[in-house]
XYZ file of C-alpha atoms in Angstrom:
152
model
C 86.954 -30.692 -48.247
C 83.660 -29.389 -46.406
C 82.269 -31.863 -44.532
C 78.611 -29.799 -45.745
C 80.094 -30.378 -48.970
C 80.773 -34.148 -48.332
C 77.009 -34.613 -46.828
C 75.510 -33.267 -49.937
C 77.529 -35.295 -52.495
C 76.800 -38.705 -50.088
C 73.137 -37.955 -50.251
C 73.003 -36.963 -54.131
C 75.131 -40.662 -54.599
C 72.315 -42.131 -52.178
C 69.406 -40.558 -53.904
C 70.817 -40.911 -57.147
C 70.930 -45.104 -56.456
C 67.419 -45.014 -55.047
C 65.947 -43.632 -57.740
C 68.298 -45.994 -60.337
C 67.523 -49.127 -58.257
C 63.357 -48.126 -57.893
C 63.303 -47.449 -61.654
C 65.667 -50.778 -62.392
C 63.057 -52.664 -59.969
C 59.922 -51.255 -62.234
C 61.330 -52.263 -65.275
C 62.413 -55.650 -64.315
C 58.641 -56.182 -63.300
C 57.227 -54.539 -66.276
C 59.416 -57.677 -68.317
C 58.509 -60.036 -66.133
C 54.739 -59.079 -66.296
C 52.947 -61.236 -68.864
C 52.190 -59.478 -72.093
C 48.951 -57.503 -72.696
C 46.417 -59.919 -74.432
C 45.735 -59.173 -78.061
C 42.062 -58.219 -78.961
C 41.167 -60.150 -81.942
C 40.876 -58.342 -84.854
C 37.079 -57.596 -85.776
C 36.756 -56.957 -90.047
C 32.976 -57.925 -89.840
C 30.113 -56.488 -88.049
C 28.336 -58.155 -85.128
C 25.912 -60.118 -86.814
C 27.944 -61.120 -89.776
C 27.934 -64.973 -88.553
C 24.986 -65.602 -87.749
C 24.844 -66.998 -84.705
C 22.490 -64.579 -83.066
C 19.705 -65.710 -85.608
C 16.520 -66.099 -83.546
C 14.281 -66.618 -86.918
C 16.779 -68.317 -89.583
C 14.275 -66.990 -92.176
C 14.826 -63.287 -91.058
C 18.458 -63.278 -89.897
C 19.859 -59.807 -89.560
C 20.708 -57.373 -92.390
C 24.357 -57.595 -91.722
C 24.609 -61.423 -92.041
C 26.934 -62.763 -94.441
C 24.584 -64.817 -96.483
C 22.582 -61.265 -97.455
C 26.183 -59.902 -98.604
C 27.091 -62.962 -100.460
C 23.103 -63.092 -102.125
C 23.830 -58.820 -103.265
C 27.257 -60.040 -104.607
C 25.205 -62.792 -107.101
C 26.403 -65.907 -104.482
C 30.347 -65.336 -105.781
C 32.382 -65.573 -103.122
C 35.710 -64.705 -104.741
C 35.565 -61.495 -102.263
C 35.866 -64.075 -99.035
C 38.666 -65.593 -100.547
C 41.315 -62.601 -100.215
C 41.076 -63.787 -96.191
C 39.609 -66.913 -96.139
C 41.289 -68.256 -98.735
C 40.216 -70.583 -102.149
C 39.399 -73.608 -99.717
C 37.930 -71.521 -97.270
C 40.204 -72.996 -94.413
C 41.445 -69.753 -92.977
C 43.993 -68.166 -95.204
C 44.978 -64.815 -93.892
C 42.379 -64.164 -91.414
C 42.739 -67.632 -89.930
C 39.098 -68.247 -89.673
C 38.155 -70.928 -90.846
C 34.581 -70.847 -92.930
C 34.573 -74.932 -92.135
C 33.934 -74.638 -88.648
C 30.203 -73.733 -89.353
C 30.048 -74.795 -93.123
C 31.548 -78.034 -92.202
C 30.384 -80.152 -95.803
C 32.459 -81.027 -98.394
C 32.887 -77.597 -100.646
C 32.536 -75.484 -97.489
C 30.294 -72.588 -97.940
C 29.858 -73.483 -101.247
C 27.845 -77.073 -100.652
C 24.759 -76.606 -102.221
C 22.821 -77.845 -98.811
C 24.097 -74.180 -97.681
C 21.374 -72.650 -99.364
C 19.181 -75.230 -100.224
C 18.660 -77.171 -96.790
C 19.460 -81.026 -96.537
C 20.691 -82.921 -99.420
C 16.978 -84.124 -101.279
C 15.007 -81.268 -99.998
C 11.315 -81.805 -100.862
C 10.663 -78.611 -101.365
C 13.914 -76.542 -100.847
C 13.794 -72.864 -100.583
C 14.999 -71.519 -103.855
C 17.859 -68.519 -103.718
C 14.521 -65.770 -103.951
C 13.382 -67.704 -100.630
C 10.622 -69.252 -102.207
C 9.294 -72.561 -100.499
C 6.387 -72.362 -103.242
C 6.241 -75.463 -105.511
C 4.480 -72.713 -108.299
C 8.076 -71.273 -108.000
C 10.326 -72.830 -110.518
C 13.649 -72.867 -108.548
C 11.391 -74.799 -106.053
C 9.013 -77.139 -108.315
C 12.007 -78.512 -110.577
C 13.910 -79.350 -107.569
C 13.026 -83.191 -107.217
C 12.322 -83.432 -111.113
C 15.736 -82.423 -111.884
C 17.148 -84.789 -108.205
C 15.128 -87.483 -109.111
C 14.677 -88.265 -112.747
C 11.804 -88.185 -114.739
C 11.033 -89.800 -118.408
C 13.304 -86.903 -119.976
C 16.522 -87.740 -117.268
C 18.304 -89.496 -115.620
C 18.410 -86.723 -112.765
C 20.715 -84.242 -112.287
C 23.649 -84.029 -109.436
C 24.051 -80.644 -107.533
């Protein structure tokens, strides 16, 4: 055999394991390497939550509660991810971390303020007493000679 011939196969071999051991080396870091982090998944827009709200009477116009309002308050739609109890379901996000009363979102102090609001805002934002979603409010809590009162 050539011993030209027998320097160019010994350098292939060598080159040919330097490249297999450099590109064994890369992958073996590669699966060592921790995985990329997952970026949650984003369904809503920014100010869907709320929790930007400077002015809670002028929250922005992509906040849930002006979606739920156009949809006449039924939240079936939430439910697909959030599920019936509004603990997470699918999405798991849980509604109850903010709407943390019994019912969830769906506690009437969600709209309405505190339990016995004297007056409570009505669903058409009215704080008016004239109003009647405001002005019955304590008649209907309360009692008056016609009832007993009425629960939520």
């Amino acid at each position: 055999m050539n011993p030209v011939s027998l320097r160019y196969r010994l350098l292939c071999i060598i080159l040919a394991l330097i490249l297999i051991g450099g590109g064994c080396s890369e992958l073996q870091e590669d699966l060592l390497a921790p995985p990329p982090r997952a970026q949650a998944l984003t369904v809503h827009s920014e100010g869907w939550s709320g929790r930007s709200i400077v002015d809670p009477a002028q929250p922005p116009a992509d906040f849930h509660g002006n979606y739920i309002r156009a949809q006449n308050w039924q939240m079936s739609s939430c439910w697909t991810c959030h599920g019936k109890d509004y603990a997470g379901g699918i999405s798991q996000v849980s509604c109850k971390t903010c709407h943390a009363k019994s019912g969830g979102p769906e506690n009437c102090t969600t709209c309405h303020g505190d339990v016995n609001p004297a007056p409570p805002r009505d669903l058409s934002r009215n704080v008016s007493t004239s109003a009647k979603g405001v002005g019955a409010h304590q008649s209907h809590l309360s009692g008056s000679g016609a009832t007993d009162g009425v629960r939520c």
